[in-house]
XYZ file of C-alpha atoms in Angstrom:
509
model
C 101.529 151.124 90.205
C 101.236 147.524 92.137
C 104.321 144.823 92.233
C 104.624 141.523 92.944
C 106.155 142.928 96.406
C 103.198 145.398 97.439
C 100.287 142.802 96.446
C 102.363 140.560 98.412
C 102.508 142.679 101.864
C 98.638 143.276 101.036
C 97.848 140.574 101.227
C 100.194 138.635 104.484
C 98.934 141.919 106.766
C 95.564 140.661 105.929
C 96.208 137.738 106.379
C 96.560 135.098 103.749
C 99.266 132.495 104.178
C 103.363 132.892 102.940
C 103.064 131.013 99.627
C 99.980 131.744 98.760
C 101.130 135.691 99.031
C 104.052 135.393 97.305
C 102.442 133.607 94.202
C 106.047 132.213 92.798
C 109.071 130.380 93.963
C 111.702 132.166 92.071
C 115.187 133.570 93.725
C 113.513 137.520 92.550
C 110.100 137.300 94.494
C 111.887 136.428 97.485
C 113.547 139.817 97.116
C 111.230 141.716 95.722
C 109.082 141.127 99.311
C 111.670 141.779 101.237
C 112.282 145.377 100.113
C 108.867 145.604 99.713
C 108.843 145.612 103.607
C 111.022 148.229 103.926
C 109.992 150.713 101.258
C 109.707 153.703 103.123
C 106.955 155.898 101.368
C 105.933 159.128 104.057
C 102.255 158.844 103.417
C 101.732 155.165 104.688
C 99.133 154.385 107.014
C 101.277 154.004 110.352
C 99.261 150.751 111.591
C 100.553 149.756 108.415
C 103.876 149.805 109.946
C 102.213 147.612 113.099
C 100.460 145.708 111.524
C 103.862 144.535 109.743
C 105.598 144.188 112.526
C 102.736 141.327 113.759
C 102.742 139.153 110.866
C 106.167 136.333 110.723
C 107.054 137.056 106.954
C 106.730 140.390 107.349
C 108.731 141.240 110.600
C 111.806 139.054 109.064
C 111.880 142.239 106.496
C 110.937 145.435 108.731
C 112.931 148.480 108.630
C 113.581 147.563 112.481
C 116.104 146.007 112.657
C 115.515 144.700 116.224
C 111.969 143.788 115.199
C 113.860 141.700 112.137
C 116.685 139.456 115.044
C 112.916 139.371 117.015
C 111.705 137.599 113.661
C 114.034 134.923 113.317
C 113.427 132.635 116.627
C 110.085 131.773 114.516
C 112.030 130.509 112.154
C 112.509 127.190 113.240
C 108.501 126.284 114.347
C 107.698 128.215 110.142
C 109.584 126.120 108.166
C 108.007 128.603 104.911
C 109.969 130.891 106.443
C 113.458 129.747 105.704
C 113.109 131.276 102.779
C 113.490 134.424 104.622
C 116.568 134.125 106.721
C 118.555 132.737 103.681
C 117.759 136.326 102.888
C 118.177 138.168 106.766
C 121.429 135.872 106.378
C 122.766 138.780 103.617
C 122.106 141.700 105.698
C 123.754 144.976 106.641
C 122.827 144.732 110.251
C 126.192 142.963 111.700
C 123.847 140.879 115.078
C 120.432 139.730 112.438
C 123.400 138.565 109.796
C 124.776 136.696 113.061
C 122.178 135.535 114.655
C 120.645 134.428 111.165
C 123.750 132.949 109.880
C 123.656 130.877 113.345
C 119.643 129.107 113.119
C 120.308 128.372 109.181
C 122.993 125.065 109.668
C 119.509 123.682 112.178
C 117.169 124.156 109.572
C 118.524 123.525 106.115
C 119.050 119.785 108.492
C 115.626 119.322 109.269
C 114.433 121.154 106.372
C 112.585 118.519 103.773
C 114.551 117.623 100.071
C 111.685 119.921 98.246
C 111.430 122.749 100.352
C 115.472 122.621 99.011
C 114.701 123.579 95.698
C 113.183 127.120 96.471
C 115.654 127.764 99.007
C 118.837 127.134 96.794
C 117.913 128.306 93.888
C 118.076 131.971 96.768
C 120.362 131.318 97.568
C 122.719 130.814 94.522
C 120.788 134.020 93.454
C 122.065 136.248 97.290
C 125.321 134.521 96.643
C 125.900 137.858 93.658
C 125.669 140.854 96.973
C 128.010 141.606 99.266
C 127.905 139.226 102.536
C 125.898 136.951 100.666
C 128.478 134.356 100.076
C 128.436 132.245 103.437
C 124.338 131.213 102.854
C 126.262 129.164 99.957
C 129.066 127.589 101.892
C 126.380 126.304 104.366
C 124.779 124.853 102.252
C 127.479 123.213 100.241
C 128.931 121.674 103.174
C 125.063 120.947 104.622
C 124.589 118.516 100.375
C 127.880 117.225 100.941
C 126.850 114.387 103.514
C 123.599 114.332 103.189
C 121.821 111.747 101.184
C 121.766 111.322 98.097
C 118.276 111.644 98.584
C 118.096 114.777 99.647
C 119.775 116.083 95.978
C 117.440 114.765 94.163
C 114.986 117.473 93.638
C 117.651 119.997 93.342
C 118.841 117.603 90.830
C 115.938 118.228 88.232
C 114.913 121.714 89.674
C 113.372 124.357 86.724
C 115.936 126.605 87.716
C 119.536 126.338 85.835
C 121.295 127.979 88.568
C 120.533 125.683 90.379
C 120.975 122.192 87.855
C 124.503 123.244 87.411
C 124.750 123.097 91.848
C 123.772 119.531 92.149
C 125.643 118.179 89.498
C 128.213 119.560 90.130
C 128.138 118.242 94.700
C 126.385 115.085 93.006
C 129.474 114.387 90.238
C 131.990 116.014 93.423
C 130.505 112.992 95.535
C 130.340 110.736 92.751
C 126.394 109.362 93.694
C 125.302 109.841 89.525
C 126.090 106.541 88.242
C 127.313 106.867 83.474
C 124.355 105.861 82.420
C 122.747 108.761 84.287
C 125.092 111.580 83.872
C 124.482 110.510 79.796
C 121.395 110.571 79.497
C 121.407 113.798 81.566
C 123.752 115.094 80.063
C 121.625 115.177 76.674
C 118.458 115.627 78.342
C 119.625 118.938 79.310
C 118.815 122.176 77.417
C 121.322 124.560 79.685
C 124.768 123.508 77.962
C 126.838 124.243 81.290
C 125.704 121.374 82.611
C 125.653 119.212 79.340
C 129.445 119.568 78.745
C 129.316 118.704 83.454
C 127.628 115.464 82.718
C 128.604 113.996 79.848
C 132.728 114.693 80.921
C 131.569 112.970 83.998
C 130.241 110.112 82.480
C 133.138 110.474 80.069
C 135.056 110.437 82.306
C 133.255 106.739 83.767
C 132.847 104.661 81.153
C 134.312 106.450 77.820
C 133.525 103.301 74.813
C 129.919 101.696 76.491
C 127.833 102.349 74.802
C 125.309 103.071 77.656
C 127.432 106.237 77.478
C 127.662 107.206 73.464
C 123.978 105.568 72.880
C 122.808 108.592 75.030
C 125.176 111.029 73.617
C 125.304 110.912 70.399
C 121.078 110.259 70.271
C 120.959 113.973 71.499
C 119.424 117.130 69.815
C 121.680 119.302 72.280
C 125.333 119.782 69.970
C 127.368 119.958 72.714
C 125.925 116.463 73.935
C 126.188 115.228 70.924
C 129.539 116.522 69.895
C 131.222 114.916 72.697
C 129.765 111.311 72.247
C 131.378 112.082 68.086
C 134.440 113.190 69.336
C 134.456 109.947 72.064
C 134.403 107.578 69.505
C 138.182 107.783 68.741
C 138.498 106.955 71.974
C 136.651 104.229 71.147
C 137.843 103.200 68.001
C 135.398 103.914 65.991
C 135.844 105.517 64.041
C 134.326 104.903 61.435
C 131.232 105.699 62.725
C 131.444 109.620 63.048
C 130.701 109.324 59.096
C 127.040 109.896 59.841
C 127.388 113.071 61.413
C 130.320 115.583 58.279
C 126.060 116.806 57.867
C 124.690 116.921 60.515
C 123.640 120.711 61.320
C 125.401 121.923 64.073
C 129.234 122.752 62.620
C 130.531 121.907 65.376
C 129.697 118.618 64.879
C 130.501 118.356 61.791
C 134.119 119.343 62.908
C 134.480 117.252 65.450
C 133.036 114.630 63.192
C 136.329 115.662 60.702
C 138.957 115.272 63.431
C 137.748 111.650 64.101
C 137.233 110.715 60.325
C 140.902 112.157 59.967
C 142.560 110.107 63.197
C 141.664 106.998 61.794
C 142.860 108.083 58.493
C 139.941 109.094 56.295
C 140.064 112.313 54.931
C 136.832 113.653 54.917
C 136.895 115.471 51.634
C 136.118 113.355 48.927
C 133.438 112.035 51.144
C 131.715 115.555 51.003
C 132.574 115.476 46.981
C 130.461 112.055 46.043
C 127.623 113.431 48.400
C 127.347 116.668 46.562
C 128.575 115.147 42.444
C 125.551 114.997 41.534
C 122.985 117.462 41.324
C 119.472 115.471 40.741
C 120.064 113.250 43.960
C 117.672 114.038 45.979
C 119.050 112.167 49.168
C 121.882 114.697 48.866
C 121.980 115.751 53.245
C 120.836 119.200 53.701
C 124.000 120.345 55.564
C 126.744 118.403 52.634
C 127.184 121.483 50.813
C 128.199 123.649 53.559
C 129.881 120.250 55.211
C 132.292 120.546 51.851
C 132.725 124.973 52.284
C 134.025 124.596 55.370
C 136.806 121.711 55.066
C 137.481 122.306 50.541
C 138.964 124.506 48.478
C 137.762 126.959 45.629
C 137.287 124.853 42.636
C 134.485 122.319 44.676
C 132.571 125.755 44.140
C 132.285 124.025 40.854
C 130.215 121.207 42.386
C 128.281 124.289 45.231
C 126.755 126.107 41.730
C 124.858 123.221 40.503
C 123.538 122.648 43.808
C 122.110 126.208 44.410
C 119.107 124.888 41.885
C 118.963 121.832 43.824
C 114.635 120.126 44.417
C 115.501 120.346 48.289
C 115.184 123.776 49.646
C 117.580 123.422 52.666
C 120.733 122.660 50.092
C 120.165 125.106 47.862
C 120.234 126.949 51.383
C 123.627 125.752 52.684
C 124.675 125.685 48.752
C 124.232 129.698 48.469
C 126.524 129.640 52.494
C 128.927 127.159 51.331
C 129.645 129.401 47.686
C 129.997 132.772 50.216
C 131.988 130.573 53.083
C 134.382 130.014 49.806
C 134.640 133.522 48.010
C 133.086 132.685 45.485
C 130.012 134.901 45.342
C 128.381 135.827 41.940
C 125.729 138.428 42.197
C 124.514 138.397 38.885
C 123.365 134.310 38.841
C 122.522 134.476 43.203
C 120.023 137.834 41.936
C 117.415 135.326 41.493
C 117.600 132.672 44.482
C 115.699 136.387 46.552
C 112.648 135.222 44.758
C 113.208 131.394 45.703
C 110.126 130.849 47.768
C 112.159 129.115 51.021
C 112.906 132.148 53.076
C 115.196 130.646 54.223
C 117.221 130.323 50.420
C 116.434 134.381 49.746
C 118.137 134.642 52.998
C 122.092 133.553 52.328
C 121.408 135.589 48.965
C 121.053 138.049 51.066
C 123.658 137.548 52.925
C 125.940 137.210 49.822
C 125.010 139.568 47.951
C 124.797 141.728 50.295
C 129.059 143.260 49.943
C 127.403 143.966 46.378
C 124.661 145.833 47.169
C 125.236 148.925 45.355
C 126.052 147.623 42.325
C 122.510 145.933 42.042
C 120.139 147.880 39.720
C 117.855 149.828 43.391
C 114.663 149.669 40.293
C 114.773 146.069 40.709
C 115.155 145.280 44.042
C 112.463 148.146 44.848
C 109.545 146.631 42.834
C 110.260 143.437 45.161
C 109.456 145.300 48.163
C 105.715 145.244 46.615
C 103.373 143.758 48.772
C 101.067 142.454 46.296
C 104.098 141.223 44.236
C 107.148 140.120 46.673
C 105.400 137.527 49.967
C 107.119 139.075 52.977
C 110.781 136.972 53.172
C 111.774 139.380 49.189
C 110.314 141.897 50.723
C 112.473 141.541 54.191
C 116.004 140.528 51.186
C 114.958 143.381 49.385
C 115.137 145.745 51.675
C 118.584 144.412 53.850
C 120.005 145.494 50.240
C 118.357 148.868 49.191
C 119.235 149.175 53.146
C 122.649 148.250 53.088
C 123.546 150.653 49.788
C 122.544 154.115 52.616
C 121.515 157.766 50.639
C 117.955 158.609 48.942
C 117.822 155.035 47.900
C 117.563 153.306 51.912
C 114.848 156.602 52.216
C 112.519 155.673 49.582
C 112.362 151.995 50.230
C 111.679 152.803 53.544
C 108.837 154.773 53.062
C 106.804 152.739 50.268
C 107.904 149.813 53.802
C 105.625 152.080 55.743
C 102.097 151.103 54.421
C 103.793 147.498 54.583
C 101.304 144.478 55.435
C 103.782 142.944 58.012
C 104.366 144.720 61.139
C 107.812 143.858 60.958
C 109.055 144.916 58.223
C 106.831 148.422 59.757
C 109.264 148.342 62.268
C 112.110 147.452 60.697
C 111.445 150.407 58.519
C 110.375 153.001 61.128
C 113.781 151.646 63.102
C 115.885 152.623 59.393
C 113.868 155.749 58.977
C 115.245 157.016 62.632
C 118.408 156.310 62.539
C 118.653 157.567 58.365
C 121.585 159.769 57.697
C 121.776 162.344 54.385
C 123.787 161.476 52.022
C 127.556 162.944 52.462
C 127.440 165.265 48.700
C 123.606 166.225 48.825
C 120.736 164.490 46.919
C 120.420 165.284 42.958
C 117.084 166.418 43.627
C 115.756 168.698 46.734
C 111.534 168.339 45.580
C 112.123 164.337 45.826
C 113.674 164.361 48.601
C 111.609 166.760 50.593
C 108.845 164.652 50.466
C 110.067 161.544 51.404
C 110.440 163.600 54.357
C 107.690 164.506 53.951
C 105.730 160.749 54.569
C 107.333 160.783 58.097
C 106.963 163.245 60.143
C 105.214 161.328 62.848
C 107.894 159.241 63.302
C 110.199 162.580 64.852
C 110.089 165.656 66.556
C 109.658 169.113 65.146
C 112.693 170.015 66.782
C 114.608 166.831 65.663
C 112.923 167.081 62.406
C 114.125 170.117 61.593
C 117.300 168.961 62.435
C 117.561 166.351 59.627
C 116.095 168.223 57.204
C 119.174 170.586 57.706
C 121.221 167.771 57.236
C 120.051 166.756 54.185
C 120.977 170.243 52.612
C 116.561 171.394 52.803
C 115.698 174.893 54.752
C 112.434 175.747 56.498
C 109.352 173.740 58.136
C 108.086 170.931 56.691
C 104.451 170.905 55.954
C 103.164 168.984 59.092
C 104.668 172.777 61.082
C 102.242 174.153 59.178
C 105.118 176.305 57.185
C 105.541 176.055 52.717
C 108.945 173.954 53.049
C 111.820 175.830 51.704
C 113.667 173.926 49.413
C 117.286 174.612 48.568
C 119.866 175.238 45.137
C 121.337 171.466 45.091
C 124.581 170.418 46.902
C 123.882 173.330 48.892
C 123.030 174.410 52.859
C 120.963 176.936 54.980
C 123.224 179.600 56.376
C 124.466 177.787 59.830
C 123.486 181.353 61.560
C 119.690 180.561 59.791
C 119.353 176.796 61.361
C 121.044 177.519 64.384
C 118.007 180.274 64.959
C 115.623 176.777 63.553
C 117.102 174.943 65.658
C 116.866 177.986 68.574
C 113.313 178.643 67.729
C 111.980 174.167 67.835
C 113.795 173.502 71.043
C 111.758 171.248 73.751
C 109.608 173.493 76.205
C 111.305 171.929 78.945
C 114.910 173.838 77.529
C 113.762 177.109 77.587
C 111.929 176.186 81.125
C 115.435 176.095 82.531
C 116.966 178.814 80.619
C 114.438 181.529 82.272
C 114.680 179.204 85.470
C 118.554 180.278 84.759
C 118.376 183.588 83.964
C 116.288 184.476 87.013
C 118.283 183.255 89.378
C 121.633 186.146 87.481
C 118.827 188.605 87.803
C 117.947 188.189 91.625
C 121.586 187.695 92.492
C 123.241 190.355 91.071
C 120.698 192.501 92.557
């Protein structure tokens, strides 16, 4: 199999430049190259090993420690080799490791800032290994005293671990103003960076709009919640009101806290937002916010919203009823046919505790592709699967022919995990027919065991024999089941037993 590592080795032997041969800048690419060069292959040509010792990049990864140590002296003349020098600082050979660590500080100081981006990512990845922490400490010591311009490429690196590392050092050195830190917290998709930059920005300027506005407008909940919480410190409690209906529960909780600290109780505000079911302007997350801080009696405001014109309001109303513990199976059943997937999904979550009380035939009719959209079929299947037993198997068999690939996959997974009912099934013939539809999902041995656990004897028609159906509620004789299982055991197990018997005979002889 041609891996990324051995493909790079072949290109390097043919004379290609290191950056072109590797074709990647992520840390794993360098580690794969190192591992590939050291790989021992008994049938590899002897000349190829000599070729590797002549290529500097491959010599740095050579199996012979003396070749690696000698190759270290060429790194100063070839900056592209710096990542491999970093790898050698964690070398298992003491002389190689010591010499690489001696060379690293000077080579880091002479590297271009852009070249430090892959080096930093590799150093942080290597720090997880034994003896790998030295390179990280050396790099951190260099960056703590380097010019601010050296850190700039690292602050925008694609690798999130590199950004965390660089931003931590920049905050430690006080290199970034509050506004830039706030913008970084608002724009970065890494939660660690968001929290780090938001805390640093608020420590420098806790009340200025240059910090609060980017945080409050961020698309990420961690940044928005930091901005909302700071409104209390700034004495601007009323500005938290719009965030009562934020899409993030964390932000909604922060908004409620800030309003309470300012003397405003959020519950009446939520009730006012949800009071008129005909109001098309109800914020989508208002019903869930009401449930998060409301009382059981507030369910009377949420039930009318389950038929609201806006799908987002309907979905959050159902979620709010579930949160308040006021779900009603009969009133929520029609929502499984809602044209919006989010509403059907929330209704399913609310109905799961009552899955065994819902009519099976009513749910099974919704599995028909011609009658129901995919999200309705998925909702009905989740409820039927929660019932377990033969009802789950019936539903899964129906979906084996569904036009939606994801539903077929769900059905196959459910069948493979299916457990027969403990008390058996009143109609063994139906159960036998259902299992015969699933023969392609099991080996013959596994299917035979499943049929035995389900109270059926004999093999399915797919196995070449007519099924023998036992009496309802009865199981096959244990001895017969064991004989069937042994006869269907995998061939490999039979070969192992034969080898053991042969060895015992030779020993006794």
